[in-house]
Structures are given as C-alpha cells and as structure tokens.
mmCIF file of C-alpha atoms in Angstrom:
data_model
loop_
_atom_site.group_PDB
_atom_site.id
_atom_site.type_symbol
_atom_site.label_atom_id
_atom_site.label_comp_id
_atom_site.label_asym_id
_atom_site.label_seq_id
_atom_site.Cartn_x
_atom_site.Cartn_y
_atom_site.Cartn_z
ATOM 1 C CA UNK A 25 -29.968 12.202 -40.893
ATOM 2 C CA UNK A 26 -27.230 10.213 -41.870
ATOM 3 C CA UNK A 27 -24.734 13.208 -40.958
ATOM 4 C CA UNK A 28 -26.053 13.193 -37.868
ATOM 5 C CA UNK A 29 -26.485 9.065 -36.911
ATOM 6 C CA UNK A 30 -22.441 9.061 -38.485
ATOM 7 C CA UNK A 31 -21.548 11.797 -35.903
ATOM 8 C CA UNK A 32 -23.282 10.135 -32.769
ATOM 9 C CA UNK A 33 -21.530 6.809 -33.274
ATOM 10 C CA UNK A 34 -18.562 8.188 -34.289
ATOM 11 C CA UNK A 35 -18.657 10.672 -30.707
ATOM 12 C CA UNK A 36 -19.658 7.283 -29.189
ATOM 13 C CA UNK A 37 -16.245 5.436 -30.495
ATOM 14 C CA UNK A 38 -14.115 8.804 -29.403
ATOM 15 C CA UNK A 39 -15.557 9.583 -25.933
ATOM 16 C CA UNK A 40 -15.638 5.774 -24.934
ATOM 17 C CA UNK A 41 -11.830 5.806 -26.151
ATOM 18 C CA UNK A 42 -11.035 9.025 -24.405
ATOM 19 C CA UNK A 43 -12.955 7.483 -21.109
ATOM 20 C CA UNK A 44 -11.208 4.269 -21.367
ATOM 21 C CA UNK A 45 -8.121 5.678 -22.289
ATOM 22 C CA UNK A 46 -8.298 7.408 -18.504
ATOM 23 C CA UNK A 47 -9.650 4.375 -16.550
ATOM 24 C CA UNK A 48 -6.545 2.567 -18.053
ATOM 25 C CA UNK A 49 -3.927 5.002 -17.206
ATOM 26 C CA UNK A 50 -5.146 4.986 -13.748
ATOM 27 C CA UNK A 51 -4.947 1.343 -13.397
ATOM 28 C CA UNK A 52 -1.811 0.894 -14.673
ATOM 29 C CA UNK A 53 -0.881 3.648 -12.076
ATOM 30 C CA UNK A 54 -2.061 1.177 -9.503
ATOM 31 C CA UNK A 55 -0.178 -1.089 -10.492
ATOM 32 C CA UNK A 56 2.811 0.437 -11.398
ATOM 33 C CA UNK A 57 3.050 3.620 -9.790
ATOM 34 C CA UNK A 58 1.106 4.660 -6.524
ATOM 35 C CA UNK A 59 1.245 1.133 -4.985
ATOM 36 C CA UNK A 60 5.091 0.452 -5.686
ATOM 37 C CA UNK A 61 5.969 3.873 -4.150
ATOM 38 C CA UNK A 62 2.773 3.241 -0.842
ATOM 39 C CA UNK A 63 5.230 -0.346 -0.464
ATOM 40 C CA UNK A 64 8.084 1.613 -0.065
ATOM 41 C CA UNK A 65 6.951 4.351 2.091
ATOM 42 C CA UNK A 66 5.719 1.499 4.273
ATOM 43 C CA UNK A 67 9.212 -0.401 3.728
ATOM 44 C CA UNK A 68 10.891 3.148 4.859
ATOM 45 C CA UNK A 69 8.634 3.137 7.807
ATOM 46 C CA UNK A 70 9.752 -0.510 8.253
ATOM 47 C CA UNK A 71 13.716 0.327 7.749
ATOM 48 C CA UNK A 72 13.895 3.108 10.081
ATOM 49 C CA UNK A 73 11.965 1.384 12.938
ATOM 50 C CA UNK A 74 14.059 -1.956 12.911
ATOM 51 C CA UNK A 75 17.356 -0.017 12.505
ATOM 52 C CA UNK A 76 16.511 1.669 16.275
ATOM 53 C CA UNK A 77 15.657 -2.053 17.101
ATOM 54 C CA UNK A 78 19.045 -3.174 15.839
ATOM 55 C CA UNK A 79 20.952 -0.644 17.734
ATOM 56 C CA UNK A 80 19.135 -0.901 21.124
ATOM 57 C CA UNK A 81 19.986 -4.762 20.749
ATOM 58 C CA UNK A 82 23.472 -4.125 19.764
ATOM 59 C CA UNK A 83 23.843 -1.727 22.593
ATOM 60 C CA UNK A 84 22.455 -4.279 25.226
ATOM 61 C CA UNK A 85 24.749 -7.210 23.840
ATOM 62 C CA UNK A 86 27.880 -5.296 25.143
ATOM 63 C CA UNK A 87 31.098 -3.435 23.914
ATOM 64 C CA UNK A 88 31.543 -5.914 21.459
ATOM 65 C CA UNK A 89 28.200 -6.115 18.727
ATOM 66 C CA UNK A 90 27.527 -8.924 17.212
ATOM 67 C CA UNK A 91 28.223 -8.801 13.601
ATOM 68 C CA UNK A 92 24.767 -10.050 12.620
ATOM 69 C CA UNK A 93 23.329 -7.393 14.570
ATOM 70 C CA UNK A 94 25.579 -4.671 13.166
ATOM 71 C CA UNK A 95 24.674 -5.647 9.542
ATOM 72 C CA UNK A 96 20.951 -5.491 10.438
ATOM 73 C CA UNK A 97 21.047 -2.100 11.157
ATOM 74 C CA UNK A 98 23.950 -1.312 8.159
ATOM 75 C CA UNK A 99 20.956 -2.707 5.818
ATOM 76 C CA UNK A 100 17.960 -1.103 7.441
ATOM 77 C CA UNK A 101 19.821 2.546 7.198
ATOM 78 C CA UNK A 102 20.668 1.334 3.428
ATOM 79 C CA UNK A 103 17.347 0.155 2.388
ATOM 80 C CA UNK A 104 15.985 3.597 3.768
ATOM 81 C CA UNK A 105 18.375 5.527 2.013
ATOM 82 C CA UNK A 106 17.901 4.172 -1.120
ATOM 83 C CA UNK A 107 13.936 3.999 -0.902
ATOM 84 C CA UNK A 108 13.965 7.851 0.152
ATOM 85 C CA UNK A 109 15.913 8.695 -3.315
ATOM 86 C CA UNK A 110 13.859 6.327 -5.343
ATOM 87 C CA UNK A 111 10.383 7.854 -3.362
ATOM 88 C CA UNK A 112 12.591 11.433 -4.335
ATOM 89 C CA UNK A 113 12.944 10.851 -7.742
ATOM 90 C CA UNK A 114 9.150 10.053 -8.254
ATOM 91 C CA UNK A 115 7.841 12.920 -6.255
ATOM 92 C CA UNK A 116 7.455 16.813 -6.925
ATOM 93 C CA UNK A 117 9.154 18.466 -3.920
ATOM 94 C CA UNK A 118 5.797 21.018 -3.126
ATOM 95 C CA UNK A 119 3.790 18.140 -2.636
ATOM 96 C CA UNK A 120 3.290 16.373 1.175
ATOM 97 C CA UNK A 121 5.208 13.343 0.083
ATOM 98 C CA UNK A 122 8.180 15.684 -1.054
ATOM 99 C CA UNK A 123 8.407 18.054 2.641
ATOM 100 C CA UNK A 124 8.350 14.587 4.242
ATOM 101 C CA UNK A 125 11.386 13.071 2.236
ATOM 102 C CA UNK A 126 13.070 16.172 2.611
ATOM 103 C CA UNK A 127 12.636 15.726 6.506
ATOM 104 C CA UNK A 128 13.228 12.418 6.162
ATOM 105 C CA UNK A 129 16.907 13.066 4.865
ATOM 106 C CA UNK A 130 17.755 16.113 6.708
ATOM 107 C CA UNK A 131 17.193 13.783 9.809
ATOM 108 C CA UNK A 132 18.531 10.299 8.996
ATOM 109 C CA UNK A 133 22.132 11.851 8.971
ATOM 110 C CA UNK A 134 21.341 13.036 12.821
ATOM 111 C CA UNK A 135 20.129 10.052 14.249
ATOM 112 C CA UNK A 136 22.745 7.709 12.698
ATOM 113 C CA UNK A 137 25.683 10.320 13.932
ATOM 114 C CA UNK A 138 23.532 9.541 17.486
ATOM 115 C CA UNK A 139 23.490 5.703 17.770
ATOM 116 C CA UNK A 140 27.682 5.472 16.312
ATOM 117 C CA UNK A 141 28.723 8.015 19.783
ATOM 118 C CA UNK A 142 26.174 5.608 21.719
ATOM 119 C CA UNK A 143 28.567 2.748 20.091
ATOM 120 C CA UNK A 144 31.512 4.375 20.915
ATOM 121 C CA UNK A 145 31.182 5.248 24.513
ATOM 122 C CA UNK A 146 29.613 1.701 24.380
ATOM 123 C CA UNK A 147 32.384 0.335 23.559
ATOM 124 C CA UNK A 148 34.880 2.465 26.008
ATOM 125 C CA UNK A 149 32.286 1.212 29.510
ATOM 126 C CA UNK A 150 31.396 4.888 29.430
ATOM 127 C CA UNK A 151 27.616 5.163 30.638
ATOM 128 C CA UNK A 152 27.390 8.454 28.488
ATOM 129 C CA UNK A 153 26.354 5.954 25.977
ATOM 130 C CA UNK A 154 23.263 4.878 27.130
ATOM 131 C CA UNK A 155 22.067 8.782 27.025
ATOM 132 C CA UNK A 156 23.094 9.060 23.427
ATOM 133 C CA UNK A 157 20.878 5.771 22.574
ATOM 134 C CA UNK A 158 17.950 7.322 24.783
ATOM 135 C CA UNK A 159 18.750 10.213 22.409
ATOM 136 C CA UNK A 160 18.682 8.644 19.233
ATOM 137 C CA UNK A 161 15.480 6.868 20.066
ATOM 138 C CA UNK A 162 13.329 9.785 20.818
ATOM 139 C CA UNK A 163 15.167 11.540 17.702
ATOM 140 C CA UNK A 164 13.466 8.900 15.386
ATOM 141 C CA UNK A 165 10.309 8.165 17.861
ATOM 142 C CA UNK A 166 9.645 12.233 17.619
ATOM 143 C CA UNK A 167 10.949 13.278 13.973
ATOM 144 C CA UNK A 168 11.514 10.417 11.851
ATOM 145 C CA UNK A 169 9.159 7.853 12.246
ATOM 146 C CA UNK A 170 6.098 10.239 12.289
ATOM 147 C CA UNK A 171 7.557 11.357 8.612
ATOM 148 C CA UNK A 172 7.779 7.901 7.209
ATOM 149 C CA UNK A 173 4.589 7.620 8.464
ATOM 150 C CA UNK A 174 3.096 11.067 7.214
ATOM 151 C CA UNK A 175 5.096 10.044 3.416
ATOM 152 C CA UNK A 176 3.451 6.681 3.892
ATOM 153 C CA UNK A 177 -0.292 8.245 4.155
ATOM 154 C CA UNK A 178 0.530 10.515 1.696
ATOM 155 C CA UNK A 179 1.978 7.740 -1.113
ATOM 156 C CA UNK A 180 -1.532 5.681 0.012
ATOM 157 C CA UNK A 181 -3.892 8.393 -0.375
ATOM 158 C CA UNK A 182 -2.591 8.853 -3.823
ATOM 159 C CA UNK A 183 -2.980 4.983 -4.403
ATOM 160 C CA UNK A 184 -6.466 5.502 -3.329
ATOM 161 C CA UNK A 185 -6.967 8.869 -5.655
ATOM 162 C CA UNK A 186 -5.785 6.191 -8.355
ATOM 163 C CA UNK A 187 -8.708 3.633 -7.458
ATOM 164 C CA UNK A 188 -10.763 6.055 -7.732
ATOM 165 C CA UNK A 189 -10.302 7.353 -11.048
ATOM 166 C CA UNK A 190 -9.862 3.627 -12.150
ATOM 167 C CA UNK A 191 -13.520 2.425 -11.063
ATOM 168 C CA UNK A 192 -15.619 5.660 -12.018
ATOM 169 C CA UNK A 193 -18.420 4.795 -14.328
ATOM 170 C CA UNK A 194 -17.994 6.019 -17.927
ATOM 171 C CA UNK A 195 -21.055 7.634 -17.435
ATOM 172 C CA UNK A 196 -20.825 10.491 -20.687
ATOM 173 C CA UNK A 197 -19.617 7.064 -22.727
ATOM 174 C CA UNK A 198 -22.929 4.907 -21.708
ATOM 175 C CA UNK A 199 -24.902 8.451 -22.323
ATOM 176 C CA UNK A 200 -23.345 8.647 -25.859
ATOM 177 C CA UNK A 201 -23.856 4.991 -26.832
ATOM 178 C CA UNK A 202 -27.344 4.774 -25.819
ATOM 179 C CA UNK A 203 -27.898 8.409 -27.847
ATOM 180 C CA UNK A 204 -26.766 7.183 -30.293
ATOM 181 C CA UNK A 205 -28.184 3.671 -30.903
ATOM 182 C CA UNK A 206 -31.782 5.484 -29.933
ATOM 183 C CA UNK A 207 -30.871 7.629 -33.165
ATOM 184 C CA UNK A 208 -30.335 4.885 -34.843
ATOM 185 C CA UNK A 209 -33.521 3.073 -34.155
ATOM 186 C CA UNK A 210 -35.727 5.937 -35.040
ATOM 187 C CA UNK A 211 -34.310 6.551 -38.408
ATOM 188 C CA UNK A 212 -34.551 3.080 -39.341
ATOM 189 C CA UNK A 213 -38.239 2.609 -38.137
ATOM 190 C CA UNK A 214 -38.434 6.109 -39.897
ATOM 191 C CA UNK A 215 -37.080 4.575 -43.220
ATOM 192 C CA UNK A 216 -39.205 1.507 -42.751
ATOM 193 C CA UNK A 217 -42.718 3.814 -42.343
ATOM 194 C CA UNK A 218 -41.494 5.726 -45.414
ATOM 195 C CA UNK A 219 -40.038 3.283 -47.710
ATOM 196 C CA UNK A 220 -41.631 0.350 -46.486
ATOM 197 C CA UNK A 221 -38.002 -1.189 -46.811
ATOM 198 C CA UNK A 222 -37.688 -3.438 -43.269
ATOM 199 C CA UNK A 223 -34.133 -3.678 -42.982
ATOM 200 C CA UNK A 224 -30.870 -1.330 -43.994
ATOM 201 C CA UNK A 225 -28.012 -3.470 -43.930
ATOM 202 C CA UNK A 226 -26.159 -0.131 -43.417
ATOM 203 C CA UNK A 227 -27.863 0.936 -40.440
ATOM 204 C CA UNK A 228 -28.138 -2.733 -39.020
ATOM 205 C CA UNK A 229 -24.456 -2.907 -39.049
ATOM 206 C CA UNK A 230 -23.674 0.624 -37.743
ATOM 207 C CA UNK A 231 -26.302 -0.749 -34.948
ATOM 208 C CA UNK A 232 -24.220 -3.849 -34.671
ATOM 209 C CA UNK A 233 -21.021 -2.008 -34.161
ATOM 210 C CA UNK A 234 -22.655 0.502 -31.839
ATOM 211 C CA UNK A 235 -24.027 -2.216 -29.059
ATOM 212 C CA UNK A 236 -21.043 -4.248 -29.444
ATOM 213 C CA UNK A 237 -18.646 -1.067 -28.513
ATOM 214 C CA UNK A 238 -21.693 -0.630 -25.468
ATOM 215 C CA UNK A 239 -21.317 -4.122 -24.483
ATOM 216 C CA UNK A 240 -17.458 -4.061 -24.312
ATOM 217 C CA UNK A 241 -17.845 -0.731 -22.281
ATOM 218 C CA UNK A 242 -20.068 -2.018 -19.887
ATOM 219 C CA UNK A 243 -18.611 -5.429 -19.488
ATOM 220 C CA UNK A 244 -15.057 -4.655 -19.448
ATOM 221 C CA UNK A 245 -15.557 -2.125 -16.677
ATOM 222 C CA UNK A 246 -17.539 -4.115 -14.839
ATOM 223 C CA UNK A 247 -14.927 -6.669 -14.842
ATOM 224 C CA UNK A 248 -12.111 -4.111 -14.403
ATOM 225 C CA UNK A 249 -14.127 -2.360 -11.313
ATOM 226 C CA UNK A 250 -14.692 -5.654 -9.674
ATOM 227 C CA UNK A 251 -11.044 -6.988 -10.283
ATOM 228 C CA UNK A 252 -9.221 -3.803 -8.622
ATOM 229 C CA UNK A 253 -11.664 -3.659 -5.821
ATOM 230 C CA UNK A 254 -11.096 -6.920 -5.207
ATOM 231 C CA UNK A 255 -7.428 -6.130 -5.717
ATOM 232 C CA UNK A 256 -7.938 -3.076 -2.352
ATOM 233 C CA UNK A 257 -9.919 -4.756 -0.396
ATOM 234 C CA UNK A 258 -8.301 -8.166 -0.166
ATOM 235 C CA UNK A 259 -4.455 -7.033 -0.968
ATOM 236 C CA UNK A 260 -4.073 -3.164 -0.581
ATOM 237 C CA UNK A 261 -5.870 -3.168 2.842
ATOM 238 C CA UNK A 262 -4.384 -6.626 4.070
ATOM 239 C CA UNK A 263 -1.013 -4.834 3.386
ATOM 240 C CA UNK A 264 -1.463 -2.025 5.314
ATOM 241 C CA UNK A 265 -2.944 -3.835 8.374
ATOM 242 C CA UNK A 266 0.244 -5.974 8.390
ATOM 243 C CA UNK A 267 2.555 -3.300 7.973
ATOM 244 C CA UNK A 268 1.141 -1.582 10.752
ATOM 245 C CA UNK A 269 1.102 -4.542 13.090
ATOM 246 C CA UNK A 270 4.868 -5.063 11.613
ATOM 247 C CA UNK A 271 5.670 -1.913 13.119
ATOM 248 C CA UNK A 272 4.096 -1.831 16.176
ATOM 249 C CA UNK A 273 6.212 -5.000 16.686
ATOM 250 C CA UNK A 274 9.063 -3.421 16.071
ATOM 251 C CA UNK A 275 8.211 -0.935 18.291
ATOM 252 C CA UNK A 276 7.396 -3.294 20.817
ATOM 253 C CA UNK A 277 10.777 -4.351 20.628
ATOM 254 C CA UNK A 278 12.927 -1.370 20.582
ATOM 255 C CA UNK A 279 10.921 -0.637 23.855
ATOM 256 C CA UNK A 280 11.644 -3.225 25.549
ATOM 257 C CA UNK A 281 15.087 -3.124 24.590
ATOM 258 C CA UNK A 282 15.539 0.573 25.592
ATOM 259 C CA UNK A 283 13.474 -0.815 29.239
ATOM 260 C CA UNK A 284 16.675 -2.705 29.985
ATOM 261 C CA UNK A 285 19.388 0.019 28.053
ATOM 262 C CA UNK A 286 17.774 2.916 30.688
ATOM 263 C CA UNK A 287 17.371 0.776 33.795
ATOM 264 C CA UNK A 288 14.400 2.890 35.262
ATOM 265 C CA UNK A 289 15.433 6.237 34.766
ATOM 266 C CA UNK A 290 12.373 7.514 32.119
ATOM 267 C CA UNK A 291 9.435 7.566 33.674
ATOM 268 C CA UNK A 292 6.171 8.609 32.736
ATOM 269 C CA UNK A 293 4.802 12.223 32.909
ATOM 270 C CA UNK A 294 3.243 11.123 36.419
ATOM 271 C CA UNK A 295 6.196 9.772 37.844
ATOM 272 C CA UNK A 296 4.915 6.449 38.562
ATOM 273 C CA UNK A 297 5.707 3.821 35.638
ATOM 274 C CA UNK A 298 8.672 3.053 32.876
ATOM 275 C CA UNK A 299 8.243 5.280 30.178
ATOM 276 C CA UNK A 300 9.818 2.599 27.711
ATOM 277 C CA UNK A 301 7.442 -0.199 29.489
ATOM 278 C CA UNK A 302 4.598 1.748 28.891
ATOM 279 C CA UNK A 303 4.642 1.849 25.348
ATOM 280 C CA UNK A 304 5.551 -1.968 24.836
ATOM 281 C CA UNK A 305 2.421 -2.266 26.302
ATOM 282 C CA UNK A 306 0.570 -0.059 24.261
ATOM 283 C CA UNK A 307 2.822 -1.390 21.257
ATOM 284 C CA UNK A 308 1.439 -4.745 21.868
ATOM 285 C CA UNK A 309 -2.274 -4.016 22.376
ATOM 286 C CA UNK A 310 -1.493 -2.351 19.070
ATOM 287 C CA UNK A 311 -0.007 -5.435 17.360
ATOM 288 C CA UNK A 312 -2.527 -8.082 19.012
ATOM 289 C CA UNK A 313 -5.591 -5.945 17.615
ATOM 290 C CA UNK A 314 -3.628 -5.337 13.974
ATOM 291 C CA UNK A 315 -3.554 -9.071 13.968
ATOM 292 C CA UNK A 316 -7.211 -9.656 14.679
ATOM 293 C CA UNK A 317 -7.734 -7.385 11.902
ATOM 294 C CA UNK A 318 -5.585 -9.176 9.509
ATOM 295 C CA UNK A 319 -7.272 -12.590 10.467
ATOM 296 C CA UNK A 320 -10.852 -11.358 9.419
ATOM 297 C CA UNK A 321 -9.340 -9.721 5.857
ATOM 298 C CA UNK A 322 -7.559 -13.060 5.439
ATOM 299 C CA UNK A 323 -10.228 -15.151 6.189
ATOM 300 C CA UNK A 324 -10.953 -18.108 4.027
ATOM 301 C CA UNK A 325 -7.742 -18.338 2.514
ATOM 302 C CA UNK A 326 -5.268 -20.518 4.268
ATOM 303 C CA UNK A 327 -2.515 -19.094 2.498
ATOM 304 C CA UNK A 328 -3.131 -16.097 4.443
ATOM 305 C CA UNK A 329 -4.262 -16.945 7.491
ATOM 306 C CA UNK A 330 -1.809 -19.308 8.430
ATOM 307 C CA UNK A 331 1.307 -17.119 8.743
ATOM 308 C CA UNK A 332 -1.368 -14.634 10.871
ATOM 309 C CA UNK A 333 -2.483 -17.444 12.868
ATOM 310 C CA UNK A 334 1.739 -18.189 13.572
ATOM 311 C CA UNK A 335 2.023 -14.530 14.510
ATOM 312 C CA UNK A 336 -0.266 -14.458 16.443
ATOM 313 C CA UNK A 337 1.004 -17.386 18.475
ATOM 314 C CA UNK A 338 4.292 -16.043 18.847
ATOM 315 C CA UNK A 339 2.975 -12.775 20.006
ATOM 316 C CA UNK A 340 0.977 -15.020 22.756
ATOM 317 C CA UNK A 341 4.829 -16.520 23.781
ATOM 318 C CA UNK A 342 6.412 -13.269 23.081
ATOM 319 C CA UNK A 343 4.097 -11.328 25.565
ATOM 320 C CA UNK A 344 4.834 -14.385 28.518
ATOM 321 C CA UNK A 345 8.608 -14.344 28.052
ATOM 322 C CA UNK A 346 8.419 -10.166 28.783
ATOM 323 C CA UNK A 347 6.679 -10.638 31.677
ATOM 324 C CA UNK A 348 8.956 -13.537 33.118
ATOM 325 C CA UNK A 349 12.253 -11.091 32.182
ATOM 326 C CA UNK A 350 10.380 -8.205 33.440
ATOM 327 C CA UNK A 351 9.740 -9.931 37.071
ATOM 328 C CA UNK A 352 13.377 -11.077 36.605
ATOM 329 C CA UNK A 353 14.985 -7.427 36.407
ATOM 330 C CA UNK A 354 12.197 -6.381 38.882
ATOM 331 C CA UNK A 355 13.641 -9.010 41.369
ATOM 332 C CA UNK A 356 17.393 -7.229 40.886
ATOM 333 C CA UNK A 357 18.688 -9.712 38.987
ATOM 334 C CA UNK A 358 19.759 -7.690 35.782
ATOM 335 C CA UNK A 359 22.428 -10.224 33.811
ATOM 336 C CA UNK A 360 19.464 -12.900 33.620
ATOM 337 C CA UNK A 361 16.789 -10.490 32.555
ATOM 338 C CA UNK A 362 19.240 -9.271 30.145
ATOM 339 C CA UNK A 363 20.202 -13.277 28.522
ATOM 340 C CA UNK A 364 16.230 -13.621 28.664
ATOM 341 C CA UNK A 365 15.652 -10.501 26.216
ATOM 342 C CA UNK A 366 18.738 -11.054 23.757
ATOM 343 C CA UNK A 367 19.432 -14.533 24.308
ATOM 344 C CA UNK A 368 19.836 -16.842 21.050
ATOM 345 C CA UNK A 369 17.152 -19.276 23.031
ATOM 346 C CA UNK A 370 13.785 -18.865 24.361
ATOM 347 C CA UNK A 371 14.218 -15.391 24.636
ATOM 348 C CA UNK A 372 12.120 -12.654 23.850
ATOM 349 C CA UNK A 373 13.687 -11.506 20.586
ATOM 350 C CA UNK A 374 13.332 -15.167 19.368
ATOM 351 C CA UNK A 375 9.775 -14.665 19.731
ATOM 352 C CA UNK A 376 10.083 -11.058 18.423
ATOM 353 C CA UNK A 377 12.129 -12.403 15.099
ATOM 354 C CA UNK A 378 9.566 -15.498 14.425
ATOM 355 C CA UNK A 379 6.601 -12.473 14.562
ATOM 356 C CA UNK A 380 8.474 -10.862 12.352
ATOM 357 C CA UNK A 381 9.335 -13.733 10.087
ATOM 358 C CA UNK A 382 5.383 -14.743 10.039
ATOM 359 C CA UNK A 383 4.887 -11.192 8.991
ATOM 360 C CA UNK A 384 7.511 -10.776 6.261
ATOM 361 C CA UNK A 385 5.089 -14.130 4.756
ATOM 362 C CA UNK A 386 2.230 -12.806 5.451
ATOM 363 C CA UNK A 387 2.874 -9.540 3.243
ATOM 364 C CA UNK A 388 4.815 -11.149 0.528
ATOM 365 C CA UNK A 389 1.152 -12.947 0.373
ATOM 366 C CA UNK A 390 -0.710 -10.399 0.143
ATOM 367 C CA UNK A 391 1.445 -8.456 -2.232
ATOM 368 C CA UNK A 392 1.326 -11.110 -4.936
ATOM 369 C CA UNK A 393 -2.800 -10.630 -3.943
ATOM 370 C CA UNK A 394 -2.465 -7.310 -4.985
ATOM 371 C CA UNK A 395 -0.492 -7.816 -8.030
ATOM 372 C CA UNK A 396 -2.838 -10.686 -9.538
ATOM 373 C CA UNK A 397 -6.406 -9.023 -9.049
ATOM 374 C CA UNK A 398 -4.914 -5.378 -10.146
ATOM 375 C CA UNK A 399 -3.359 -6.531 -13.243
ATOM 376 C CA UNK A 400 -6.462 -8.652 -13.478
ATOM 377 C CA UNK A 401 -8.491 -5.456 -13.729
ATOM 378 C CA UNK A 402 -5.960 -3.136 -15.709
ATOM 379 C CA UNK A 403 -5.934 -6.295 -18.165
ATOM 380 C CA UNK A 404 -9.865 -6.101 -18.571
ATOM 381 C CA UNK A 405 -9.796 -2.883 -20.384
ATOM 382 C CA UNK A 406 -6.965 -3.632 -22.486
ATOM 383 C CA UNK A 407 -7.898 -2.920 -26.226
ATOM 384 C CA UNK A 408 -11.030 -1.227 -25.285
ATOM 385 C CA UNK A 409 -10.195 2.356 -26.270
ATOM 386 C CA UNK A 410 -8.635 1.279 -29.751
ATOM 387 C CA UNK A 411 -11.633 -1.273 -30.053
ATOM 388 C CA UNK A 412 -13.731 1.327 -29.803
ATOM 389 C CA UNK A 413 -12.340 3.974 -31.850
ATOM 390 C CA UNK A 414 -12.294 1.542 -35.131
ATOM 391 C CA UNK A 415 -16.274 0.096 -34.122
ATOM 392 C CA UNK A 416 -17.103 3.556 -34.194
ATOM 393 C CA UNK A 417 -15.372 4.856 -37.621
ATOM 394 C CA UNK A 418 -16.375 1.337 -39.525
ATOM 395 C CA UNK A 419 -20.039 1.744 -37.972
ATOM 396 C CA UNK A 420 -20.331 5.476 -39.461
ATOM 397 C CA UNK A 421 -19.056 4.171 -42.670
ATOM 398 C CA UNK A 422 -21.806 1.680 -42.483
ATOM 399 C CA UNK A 423 -24.487 4.252 -41.630
ATOM 400 C CA UNK A 424 -23.931 6.701 -44.640
ATOM 401 C CA UNK A 425 -23.539 3.624 -46.782
ATOM 402 C CA UNK A 426 -27.154 2.698 -46.106
ATOM 403 C CA UNK A 427 -28.536 6.010 -46.383
ATOM 404 C CA UNK A 428 -27.099 6.874 -49.459
ATOM 405 C CA UNK A 429 -28.488 3.050 -50.921
ATOM 406 C CA UNK A 430 -31.977 4.342 -49.834
ATOM 407 C CA UNK A 431 -31.166 7.673 -51.369
ATOM 408 C CA UNK A 432 -29.718 6.628 -55.039
ATOM 409 C CA UNK A 433 -33.185 4.892 -54.949
ATOM 410 C CA UNK A 434 -34.458 8.060 -55.755
ATOM 411 C CA UNK A 435 -32.316 9.778 -58.055
#
C-alpha cells in the first residue's frame, strides 16, 4: 500500500511536469515564434501594398519622381524581401505558408520589373508608362497581395493553435492529483483505524506536498490562461483589426492614385463606372468599418483609443478632400485635381499620411499590450514543472518513511 501511494504521488508530479512543460512551450511559442511570424506576415502585406501606393504616387508626380517617394518604395520592397527570407527560414516549404512564400518570391521580381518599365516610359513622356503601371498594379492585386493575405492567415492560424494548446486545461494532471490525494487520505484513515495513531508525519508531509502541487497547478494555469486570453482579446485581435484597417487605407490610396493615372480608361464590368474609383470606395468602407471595430476593442484604454480616434477624424477629412478632387477632375481640370491628390498641403495624400501615422501608433500600443500580457501568461508557468517534480519526489519519500515507521513498530 505504501508503494502504491508513493507511486501515485510520483505519477502526479511526472504528469504535472509533462503537461505544464507542454503548456509552457506553447505559451513561449505564442510570444517568441507564432505571433512574431504573424506580425511579419502582416508587415509583408503592408509593405507590398505601400510599395504599390508609392509607385503610383511617384508616377503621378511626373517624369522626375520625388526622392522621398522613391526611397519609400525602395524601403518597402527591401522590407518585404527581408521578411520573406526570415519567414522562409522558419517555415517548412511543404506547408501552406511555404507555398505562399514561394509564390511571393516568384512574383515580386516580376512586379518590380513592371514598375521600372513604367518609370522608364514615364521619364520619356511615353503614355505606355501608364499601361505598365496598371499592369503592375494588376499583378499586385491578383497575385502578390492574395498570396501575402494567405500567408498572414496561415501564420495567424498557427498562432491561434498555439493559444489553444497553451490554455488547454491539464485534465490528466488534475485527475492523477485528486487520485493521489484520495489514496493518501484512505491510507491515513486506515492507519488510524488499525493503529489508533491520529497523525502520521510522513503521510501528512506527502499530503501537504500533493496539495501544494495541485494548488500550484490550478492557480498557475488559471493565471496563465487569463493572461493569454487578455493578450489574445486585447492584443492579437486588436492587432489583426488594425492591420486590416491599415491595409485597406493603403489599397484605397493606391486606387485613388490609379484613378488619375488611368484617366477613366479602366471601367467596371458593366462599363458604367471607373474601376479604380469603385475599388477606392470599397476600401474606404472597409477602413471605416475596421476603425469602428478597433475603437470598440480599445474601449476604456485611452492610449489605444486616442490614435484610433485621430485616424477616424483624418479619414473623414480624406473622404471630403477626395470628393472635392473628383469634382475638379470631372470638370476637366486635371492639373488642379492632381495637386489636390498628391500636393504637400491640404491634399488627400496628406490625409492618408496622417491616417497611416495614427494607425502605426495604435499598432505599436497594441503590440506592447500583447507582449506584456502574453509574457505574464508564460511567466505564470515558470518553475511549475520542476517544482512539481521535486515536491512529488519528496512527497513519495515522506510517504514511504511514514509507512515504514508504522511497520517497524510491529517488527
């Protein structure tokens, strides 16, 4: 009976150590692997969309592209390329993420080649430059951005799998712990009925060790799960909504620029509306909706809601300026409309930059909130696997000593 009780206590410690080590590994993956990869995938999407926007802005500026716009385009392409290399080094090529990374690596040089052709023709004043730029945008919209979106979805799915693994209740450890405590209580009651000894110090010590491990297991896991849930709800979910909103703003800006580049030559399927203007309206609607969701997630957090409120105000200004620019262009004054779109002051471009800056601030805040909460969740499990194993060994030894002391009285 003493051997059986000692074995149960050791099994409790071993199962607890194994289960919590697995949960701790998953929590560590959330902080150090899957969430950073998800963030990198979002940045790949953002960099590609921003590069497309910068390419169109530079084209509209004329034969001499502004140095800051050119530098922004080059920086976006370099960032996307660097993050693709990083993602590839952490991804199996046979997975969905690996396939999308291969697609992006194949299509990105084609896109940059088309942009360079558009620039070359634009510098020479050839109308063919606009056709090349529209084709480059088509490649971005139909090949690069869909692949980047699938990569982001795959990495975010892997992140949520790690969340589920990290917060899964340790059922087996809890069951074995209750069984071990039940066995210890049974042995002590039997010992009392057989020998009239009220307390057995060894069995009491084993019971105390088992209770300590069980309470540590329950409390540690509850705290870890609560912190990870916070990081998911108020960190990762907010990051996803804000990333989607930022991408919508970039796509809206690109379509706004391409409306002027195409000059009405690209129509919707029904032939009644400008395709780029129609896409702009859809992207702006998605941006407004995304900012509304971001506001609700940041409720009660002034540091998080402040940039979102600023972005919403800037979006309203952007829409107002865009409507004015469209009226000017429709009236035949292309040059004035161009100034209202890409000018340094009081233009839609200025509004876009303000929206992008506010969203960047909001993303930075939510990333810090995620890191803090997820790190706290991971920290709540620190030491539990080793502590459970040590306490279990000590408890088993104490149970063995307690039983042997009783047996020695009858030898």
